[in-house]
JSON list of C-alpha atoms in Angstrom, two decimals:
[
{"chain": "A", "resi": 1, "resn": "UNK", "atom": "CA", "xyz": [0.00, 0.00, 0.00]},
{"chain": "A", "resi": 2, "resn": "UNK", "atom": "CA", "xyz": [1.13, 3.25, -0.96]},
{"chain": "A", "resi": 3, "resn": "UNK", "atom": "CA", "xyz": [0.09, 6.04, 1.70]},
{"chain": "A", "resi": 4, "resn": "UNK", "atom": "CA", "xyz": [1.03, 9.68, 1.40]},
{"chain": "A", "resi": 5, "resn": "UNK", "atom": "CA", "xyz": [1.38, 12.07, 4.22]},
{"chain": "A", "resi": 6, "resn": "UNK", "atom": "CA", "xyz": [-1.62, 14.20, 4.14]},
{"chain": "A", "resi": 7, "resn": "UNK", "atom": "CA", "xyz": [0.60, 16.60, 5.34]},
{"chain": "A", "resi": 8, "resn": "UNK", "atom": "CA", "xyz": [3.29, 16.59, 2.42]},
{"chain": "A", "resi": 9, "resn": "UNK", "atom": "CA", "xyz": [2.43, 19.69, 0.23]},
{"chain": "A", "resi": 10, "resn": "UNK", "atom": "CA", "xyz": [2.08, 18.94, -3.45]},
{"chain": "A", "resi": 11, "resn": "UNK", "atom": "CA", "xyz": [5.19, 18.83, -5.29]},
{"chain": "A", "resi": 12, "resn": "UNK", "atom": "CA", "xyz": [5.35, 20.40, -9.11]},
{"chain": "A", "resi": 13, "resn": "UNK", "atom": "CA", "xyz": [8.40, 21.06, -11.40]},
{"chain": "A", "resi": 14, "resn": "UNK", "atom": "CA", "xyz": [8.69, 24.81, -11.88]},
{"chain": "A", "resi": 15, "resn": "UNK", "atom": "CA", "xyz": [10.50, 25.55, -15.09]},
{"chain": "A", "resi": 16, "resn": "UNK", "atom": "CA", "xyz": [12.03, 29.66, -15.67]},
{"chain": "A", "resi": 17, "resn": "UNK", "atom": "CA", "xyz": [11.14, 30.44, -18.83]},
{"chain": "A", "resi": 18, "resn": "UNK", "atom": "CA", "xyz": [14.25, 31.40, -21.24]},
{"chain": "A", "resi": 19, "resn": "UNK", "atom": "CA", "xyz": [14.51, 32.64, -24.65]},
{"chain": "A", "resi": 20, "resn": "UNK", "atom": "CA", "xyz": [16.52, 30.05, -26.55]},
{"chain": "A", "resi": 21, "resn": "UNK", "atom": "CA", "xyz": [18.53, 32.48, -28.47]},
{"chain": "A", "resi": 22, "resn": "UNK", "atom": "CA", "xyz": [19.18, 34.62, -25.19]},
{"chain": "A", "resi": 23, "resn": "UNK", "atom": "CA", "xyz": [22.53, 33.95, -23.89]},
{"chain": "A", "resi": 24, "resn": "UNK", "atom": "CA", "xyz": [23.88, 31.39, -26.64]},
{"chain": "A", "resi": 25, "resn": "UNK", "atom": "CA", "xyz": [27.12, 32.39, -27.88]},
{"chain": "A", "resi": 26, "resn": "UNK", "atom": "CA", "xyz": [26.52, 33.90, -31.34]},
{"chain": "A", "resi": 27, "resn": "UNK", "atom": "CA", "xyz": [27.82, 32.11, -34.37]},
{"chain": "A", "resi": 28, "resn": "UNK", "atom": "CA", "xyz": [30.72, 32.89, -36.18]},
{"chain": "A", "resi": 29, "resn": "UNK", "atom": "CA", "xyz": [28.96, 33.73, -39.57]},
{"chain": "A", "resi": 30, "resn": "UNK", "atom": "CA", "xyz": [26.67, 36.43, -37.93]},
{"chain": "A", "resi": 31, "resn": "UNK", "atom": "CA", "xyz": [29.42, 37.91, -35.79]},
{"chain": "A", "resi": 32, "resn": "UNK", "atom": "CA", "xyz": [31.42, 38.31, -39.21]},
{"chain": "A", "resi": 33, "resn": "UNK", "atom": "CA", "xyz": [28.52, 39.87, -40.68]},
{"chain": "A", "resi": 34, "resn": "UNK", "atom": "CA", "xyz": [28.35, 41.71, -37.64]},
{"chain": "A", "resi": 35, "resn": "UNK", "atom": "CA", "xyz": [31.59, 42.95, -38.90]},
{"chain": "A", "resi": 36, "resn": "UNK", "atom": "CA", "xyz": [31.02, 43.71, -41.99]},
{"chain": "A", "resi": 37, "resn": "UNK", "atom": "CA", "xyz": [28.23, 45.81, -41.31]},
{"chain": "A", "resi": 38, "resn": "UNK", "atom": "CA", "xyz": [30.49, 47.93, -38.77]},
{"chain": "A", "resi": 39, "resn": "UNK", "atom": "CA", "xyz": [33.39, 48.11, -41.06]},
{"chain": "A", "resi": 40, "resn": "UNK", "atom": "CA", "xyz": [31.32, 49.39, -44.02]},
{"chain": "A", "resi": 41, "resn": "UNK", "atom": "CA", "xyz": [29.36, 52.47, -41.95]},
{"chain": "A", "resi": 42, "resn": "UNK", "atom": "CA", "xyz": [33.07, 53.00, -40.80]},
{"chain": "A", "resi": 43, "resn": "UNK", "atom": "CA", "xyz": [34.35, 53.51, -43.75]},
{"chain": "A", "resi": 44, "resn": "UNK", "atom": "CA", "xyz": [31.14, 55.24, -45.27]},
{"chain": "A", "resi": 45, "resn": "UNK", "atom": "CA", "xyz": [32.10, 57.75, -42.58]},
{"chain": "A", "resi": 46, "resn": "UNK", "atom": "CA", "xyz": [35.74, 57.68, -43.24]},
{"chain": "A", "resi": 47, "resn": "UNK", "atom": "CA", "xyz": [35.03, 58.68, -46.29]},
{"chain": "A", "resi": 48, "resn": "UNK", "atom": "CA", "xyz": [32.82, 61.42, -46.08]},
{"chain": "A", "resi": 49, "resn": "UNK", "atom": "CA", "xyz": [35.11, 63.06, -43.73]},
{"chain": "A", "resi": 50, "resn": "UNK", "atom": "CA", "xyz": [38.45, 62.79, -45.21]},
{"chain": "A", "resi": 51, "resn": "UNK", "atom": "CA", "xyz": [38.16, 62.88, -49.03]},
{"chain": "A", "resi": 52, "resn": "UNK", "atom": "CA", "xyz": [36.75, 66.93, -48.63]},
{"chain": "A", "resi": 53, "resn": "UNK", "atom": "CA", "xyz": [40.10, 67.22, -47.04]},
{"chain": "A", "resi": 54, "resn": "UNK", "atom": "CA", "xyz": [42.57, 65.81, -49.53]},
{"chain": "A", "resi": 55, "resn": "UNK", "atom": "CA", "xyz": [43.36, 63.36, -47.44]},
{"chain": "A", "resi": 56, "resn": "UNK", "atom": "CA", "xyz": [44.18, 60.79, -50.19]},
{"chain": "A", "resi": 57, "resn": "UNK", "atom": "CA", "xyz": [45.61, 63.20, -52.38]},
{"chain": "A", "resi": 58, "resn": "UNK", "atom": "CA", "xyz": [49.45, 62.55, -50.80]},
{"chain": "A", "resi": 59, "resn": "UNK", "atom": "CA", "xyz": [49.11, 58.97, -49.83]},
{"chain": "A", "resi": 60, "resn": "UNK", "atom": "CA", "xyz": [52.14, 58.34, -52.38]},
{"chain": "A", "resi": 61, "resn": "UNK", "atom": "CA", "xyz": [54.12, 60.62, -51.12]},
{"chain": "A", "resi": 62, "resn": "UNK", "atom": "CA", "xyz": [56.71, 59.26, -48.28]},
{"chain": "A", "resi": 63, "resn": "UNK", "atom": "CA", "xyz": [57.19, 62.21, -46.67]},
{"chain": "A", "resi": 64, "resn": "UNK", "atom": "CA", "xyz": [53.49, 62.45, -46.06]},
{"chain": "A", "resi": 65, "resn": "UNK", "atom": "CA", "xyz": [52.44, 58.70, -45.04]},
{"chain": "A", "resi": 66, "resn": "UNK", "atom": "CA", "xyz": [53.48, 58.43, -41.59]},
{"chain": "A", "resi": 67, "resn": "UNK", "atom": "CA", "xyz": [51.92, 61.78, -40.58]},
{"chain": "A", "resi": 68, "resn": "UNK", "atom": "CA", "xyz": [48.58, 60.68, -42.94]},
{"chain": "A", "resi": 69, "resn": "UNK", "atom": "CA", "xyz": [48.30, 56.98, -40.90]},
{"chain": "A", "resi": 70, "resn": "UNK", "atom": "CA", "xyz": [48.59, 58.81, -37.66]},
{"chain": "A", "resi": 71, "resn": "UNK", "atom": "CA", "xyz": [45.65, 61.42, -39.31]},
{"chain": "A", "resi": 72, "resn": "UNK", "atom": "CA", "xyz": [44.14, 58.25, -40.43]},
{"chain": "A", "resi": 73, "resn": "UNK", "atom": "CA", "xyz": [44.28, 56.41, -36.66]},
{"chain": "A", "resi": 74, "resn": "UNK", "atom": "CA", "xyz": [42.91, 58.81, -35.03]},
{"chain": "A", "resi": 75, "resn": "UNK", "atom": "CA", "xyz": [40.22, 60.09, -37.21]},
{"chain": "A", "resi": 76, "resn": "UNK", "atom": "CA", "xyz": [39.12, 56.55, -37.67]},
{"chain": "A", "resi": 77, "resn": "UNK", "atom": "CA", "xyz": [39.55, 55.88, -33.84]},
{"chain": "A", "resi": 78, "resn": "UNK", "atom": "CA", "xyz": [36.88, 59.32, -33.41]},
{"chain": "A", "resi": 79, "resn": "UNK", "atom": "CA", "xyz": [34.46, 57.79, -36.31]},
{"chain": "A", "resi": 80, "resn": "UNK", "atom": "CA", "xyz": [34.13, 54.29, -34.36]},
{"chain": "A", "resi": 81, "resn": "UNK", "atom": "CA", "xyz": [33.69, 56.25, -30.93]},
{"chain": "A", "resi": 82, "resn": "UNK", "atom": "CA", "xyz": [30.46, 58.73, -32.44]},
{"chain": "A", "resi": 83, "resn": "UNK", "atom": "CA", "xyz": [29.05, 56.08, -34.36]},
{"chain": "A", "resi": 84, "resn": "UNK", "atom": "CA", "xyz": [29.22, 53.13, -31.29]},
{"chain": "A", "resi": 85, "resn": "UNK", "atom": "CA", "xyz": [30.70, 54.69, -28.32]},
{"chain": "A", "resi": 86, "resn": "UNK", "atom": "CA", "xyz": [27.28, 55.07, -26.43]},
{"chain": "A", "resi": 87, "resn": "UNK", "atom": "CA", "xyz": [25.81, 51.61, -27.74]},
{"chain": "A", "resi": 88, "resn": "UNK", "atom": "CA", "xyz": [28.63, 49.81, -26.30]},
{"chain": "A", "resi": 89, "resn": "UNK", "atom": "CA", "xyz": [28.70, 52.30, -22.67]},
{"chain": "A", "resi": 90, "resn": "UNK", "atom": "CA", "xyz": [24.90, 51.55, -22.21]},
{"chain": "A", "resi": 91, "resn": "UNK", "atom": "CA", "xyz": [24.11, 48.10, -24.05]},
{"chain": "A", "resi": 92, "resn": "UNK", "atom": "CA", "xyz": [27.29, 46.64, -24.98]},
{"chain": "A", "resi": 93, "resn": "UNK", "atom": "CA", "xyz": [26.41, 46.32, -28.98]},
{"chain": "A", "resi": 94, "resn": "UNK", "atom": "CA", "xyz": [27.79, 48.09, -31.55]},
{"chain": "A", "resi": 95, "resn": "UNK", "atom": "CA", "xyz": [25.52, 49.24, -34.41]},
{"chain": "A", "resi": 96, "resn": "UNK", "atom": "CA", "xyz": [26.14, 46.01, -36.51]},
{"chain": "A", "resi": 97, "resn": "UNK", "atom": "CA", "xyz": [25.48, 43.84, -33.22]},
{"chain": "A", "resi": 98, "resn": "UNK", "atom": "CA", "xyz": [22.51, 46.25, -32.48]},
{"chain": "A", "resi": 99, "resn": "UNK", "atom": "CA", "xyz": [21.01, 44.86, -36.25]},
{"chain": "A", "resi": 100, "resn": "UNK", "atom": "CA", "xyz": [21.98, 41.18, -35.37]},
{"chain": "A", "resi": 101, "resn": "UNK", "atom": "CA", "xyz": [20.35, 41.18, -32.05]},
{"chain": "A", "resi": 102, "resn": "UNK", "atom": "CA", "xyz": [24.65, 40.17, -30.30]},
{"chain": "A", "resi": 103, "resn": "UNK", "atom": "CA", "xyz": [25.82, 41.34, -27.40]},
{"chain": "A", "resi": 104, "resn": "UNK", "atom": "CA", "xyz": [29.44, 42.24, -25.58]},
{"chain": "A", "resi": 105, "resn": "UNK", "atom": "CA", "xyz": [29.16, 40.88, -21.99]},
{"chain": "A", "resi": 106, "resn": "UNK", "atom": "CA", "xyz": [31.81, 39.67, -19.55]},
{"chain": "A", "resi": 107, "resn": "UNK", "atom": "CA", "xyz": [32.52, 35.88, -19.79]},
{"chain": "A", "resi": 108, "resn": "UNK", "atom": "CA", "xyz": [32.56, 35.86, -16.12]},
{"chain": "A", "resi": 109, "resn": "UNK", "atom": "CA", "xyz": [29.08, 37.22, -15.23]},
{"chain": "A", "resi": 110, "resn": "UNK", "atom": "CA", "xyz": [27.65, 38.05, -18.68]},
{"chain": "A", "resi": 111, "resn": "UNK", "atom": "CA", "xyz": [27.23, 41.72, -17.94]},
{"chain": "A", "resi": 112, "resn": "UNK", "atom": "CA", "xyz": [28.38, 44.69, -19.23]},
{"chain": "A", "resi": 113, "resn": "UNK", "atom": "CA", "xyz": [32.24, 46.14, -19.46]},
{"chain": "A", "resi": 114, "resn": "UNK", "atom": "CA", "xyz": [33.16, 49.06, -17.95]},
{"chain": "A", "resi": 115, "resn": "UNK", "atom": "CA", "xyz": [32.98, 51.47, -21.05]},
{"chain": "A", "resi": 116, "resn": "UNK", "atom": "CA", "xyz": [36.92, 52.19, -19.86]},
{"chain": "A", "resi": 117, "resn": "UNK", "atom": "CA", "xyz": [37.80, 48.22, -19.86]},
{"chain": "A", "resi": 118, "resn": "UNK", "atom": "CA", "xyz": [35.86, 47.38, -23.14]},
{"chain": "A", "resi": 119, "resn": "UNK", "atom": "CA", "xyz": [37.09, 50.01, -25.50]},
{"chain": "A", "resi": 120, "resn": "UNK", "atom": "CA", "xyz": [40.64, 50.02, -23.84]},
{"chain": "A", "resi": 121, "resn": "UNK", "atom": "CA", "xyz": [41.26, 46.76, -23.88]},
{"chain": "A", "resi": 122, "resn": "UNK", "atom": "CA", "xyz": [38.72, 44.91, -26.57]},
{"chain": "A", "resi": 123, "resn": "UNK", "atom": "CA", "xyz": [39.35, 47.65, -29.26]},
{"chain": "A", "resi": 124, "resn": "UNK", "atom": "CA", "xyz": [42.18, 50.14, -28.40]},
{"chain": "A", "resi": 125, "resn": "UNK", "atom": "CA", "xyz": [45.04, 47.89, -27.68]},
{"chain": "A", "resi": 126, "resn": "UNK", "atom": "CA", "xyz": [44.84, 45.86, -31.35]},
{"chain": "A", "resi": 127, "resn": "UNK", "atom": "CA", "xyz": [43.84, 49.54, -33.08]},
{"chain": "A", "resi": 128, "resn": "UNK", "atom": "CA", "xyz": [47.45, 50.35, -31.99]},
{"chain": "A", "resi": 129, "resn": "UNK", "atom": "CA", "xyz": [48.87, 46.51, -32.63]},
{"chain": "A", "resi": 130, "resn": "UNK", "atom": "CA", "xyz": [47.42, 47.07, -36.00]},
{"chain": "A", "resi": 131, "resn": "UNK", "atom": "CA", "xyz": [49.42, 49.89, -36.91]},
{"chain": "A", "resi": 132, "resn": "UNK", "atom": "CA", "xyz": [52.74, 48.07, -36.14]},
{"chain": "A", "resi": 133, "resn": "UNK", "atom": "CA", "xyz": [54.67, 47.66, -39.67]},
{"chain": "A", "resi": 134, "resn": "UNK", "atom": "CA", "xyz": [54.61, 43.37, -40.31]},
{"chain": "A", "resi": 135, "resn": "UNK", "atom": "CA", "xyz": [53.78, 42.69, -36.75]},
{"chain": "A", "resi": 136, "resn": "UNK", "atom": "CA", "xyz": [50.53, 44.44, -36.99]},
{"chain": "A", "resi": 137, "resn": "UNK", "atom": "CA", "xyz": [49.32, 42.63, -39.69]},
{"chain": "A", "resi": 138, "resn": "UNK", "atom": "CA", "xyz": [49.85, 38.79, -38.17]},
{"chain": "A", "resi": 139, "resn": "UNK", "atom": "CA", "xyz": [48.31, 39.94, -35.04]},
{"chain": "A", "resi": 140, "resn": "UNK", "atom": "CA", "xyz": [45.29, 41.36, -36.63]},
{"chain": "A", "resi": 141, "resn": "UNK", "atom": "CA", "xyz": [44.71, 37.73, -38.61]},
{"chain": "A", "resi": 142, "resn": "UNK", "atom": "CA", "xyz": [45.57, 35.90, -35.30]},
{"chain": "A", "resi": 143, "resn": "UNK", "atom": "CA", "xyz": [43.18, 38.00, -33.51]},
{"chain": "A", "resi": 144, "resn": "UNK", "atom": "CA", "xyz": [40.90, 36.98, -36.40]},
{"chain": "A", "resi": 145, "resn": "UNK", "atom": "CA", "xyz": [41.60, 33.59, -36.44]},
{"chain": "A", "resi": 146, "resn": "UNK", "atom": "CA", "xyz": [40.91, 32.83, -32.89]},
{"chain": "A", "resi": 147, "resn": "UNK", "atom": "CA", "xyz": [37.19, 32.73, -33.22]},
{"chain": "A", "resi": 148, "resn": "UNK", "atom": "CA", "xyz": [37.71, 29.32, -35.00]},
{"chain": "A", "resi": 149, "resn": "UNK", "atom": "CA", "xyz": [38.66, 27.65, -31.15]},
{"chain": "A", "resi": 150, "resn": "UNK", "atom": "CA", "xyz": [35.65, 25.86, -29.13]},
{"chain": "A", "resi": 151, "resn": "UNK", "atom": "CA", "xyz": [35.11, 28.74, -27.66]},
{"chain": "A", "resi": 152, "resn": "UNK", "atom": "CA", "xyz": [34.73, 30.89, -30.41]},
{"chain": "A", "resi": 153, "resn": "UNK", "atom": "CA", "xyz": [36.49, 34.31, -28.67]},
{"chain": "A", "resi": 154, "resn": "UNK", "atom": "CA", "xyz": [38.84, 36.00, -30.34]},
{"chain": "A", "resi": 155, "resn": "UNK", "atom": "CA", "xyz": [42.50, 37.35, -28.76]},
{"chain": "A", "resi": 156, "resn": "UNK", "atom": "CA", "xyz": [40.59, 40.67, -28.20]},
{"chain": "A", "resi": 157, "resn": "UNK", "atom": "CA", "xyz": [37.83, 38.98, -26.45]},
{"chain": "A", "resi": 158, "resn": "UNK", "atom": "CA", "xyz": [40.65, 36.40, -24.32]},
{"chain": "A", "resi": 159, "resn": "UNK", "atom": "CA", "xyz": [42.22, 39.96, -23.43]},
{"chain": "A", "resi": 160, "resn": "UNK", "atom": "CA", "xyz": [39.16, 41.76, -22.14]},
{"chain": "A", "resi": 161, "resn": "UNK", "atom": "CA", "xyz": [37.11, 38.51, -20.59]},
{"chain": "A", "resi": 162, "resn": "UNK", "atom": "CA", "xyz": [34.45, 39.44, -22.81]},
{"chain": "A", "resi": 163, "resn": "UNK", "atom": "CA", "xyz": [32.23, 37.20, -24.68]},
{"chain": "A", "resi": 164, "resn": "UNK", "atom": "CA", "xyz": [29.90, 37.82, -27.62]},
{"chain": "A", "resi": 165, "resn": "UNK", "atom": "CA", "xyz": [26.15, 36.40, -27.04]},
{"chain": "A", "resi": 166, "resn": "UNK", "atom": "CA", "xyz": [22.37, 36.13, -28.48]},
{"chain": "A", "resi": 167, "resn": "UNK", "atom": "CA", "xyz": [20.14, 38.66, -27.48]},
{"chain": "A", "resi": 168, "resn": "UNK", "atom": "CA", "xyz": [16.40, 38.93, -28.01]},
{"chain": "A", "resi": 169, "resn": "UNK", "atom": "CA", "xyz": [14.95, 41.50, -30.71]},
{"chain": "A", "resi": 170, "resn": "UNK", "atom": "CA", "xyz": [13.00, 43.75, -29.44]},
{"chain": "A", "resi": 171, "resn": "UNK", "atom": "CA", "xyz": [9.81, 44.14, -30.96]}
]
């Protein structure tokens, strides 16, 4: 004979619901995309700001290049901060991650950087790695590469404990 206690209170399984996409690491394809679609409004911007100034007038001149890439850092460096800088601060998506419904969060805790922490050490430090003559250019494909491990983080994200994730689209 099976008795219950009449005292036992009923037992049920309660289940949280959770968006499937929410908090899944985001695939390689879309974070290229991703990307892309950064890159290109980068460079739309580039554009539009240095061509009225000559910019590209002296680029084969040697005297000029140095002096032009440094012109070139920082104005490009200023173009990715107006266009993202308060995306990433408050939600941790740039625009392209903003379109693809991604997100920057910490690996740790999956929250947000310090605005400080993400752009100094996610972005600035392989900006400046980039502009290295030959060295520049293997780290920027390494840094590239990386996303191809298990855990699909580049060196950028290994050096700023950040991880790239799903987020729900807002309606």
């Amino acid at each position: 004979m099976n008795e219950q206690d009449p005292y036992t209170p009923p037992s049920a399984e309660i289940r949280e619901h959770v968006n499937s996409e929410e908090g899944e690491l985001a695939s390689r394809p879309l974070r290229l995309l991703g990307a892309i679609i950064d890159a290109l409004l980068l460079m739309a911007v580039m554009l539009a700001v240095l061509v009225p100034f000559g910019y590209f007038d002296d680029l084969d001149s040697a005297d000029s290049a140095s002096s032009l890439s440094l012109i070139g850092l920082v104005v490009s460096i200023a173009a990715f901060l107006i266009l993202n800088g308060y995306l990433l601060a408050a939600r941790g998506q740039t625009i392209g991650k903003v379109l693809l419904s991604m997100r920057i969060v910490s690996v740790d805790d999956r929250q947000l950087l310090p605005f400080g922490k993400l752009i100094g050490l996610r972005y600035a430090v392989f900006w400046l790695l980039s502009y290295l003559p030959v060295i520049g250019y293997v780290v920027s494909l390494v840094n590239a590469l990386a996303i191809f491990r298990e855990n699909r983080r580049c060196l950028h994200d290994e050096l700023a404990g950040t991880i790239v994730i799903r987020v729900p689209k807002k309606a």
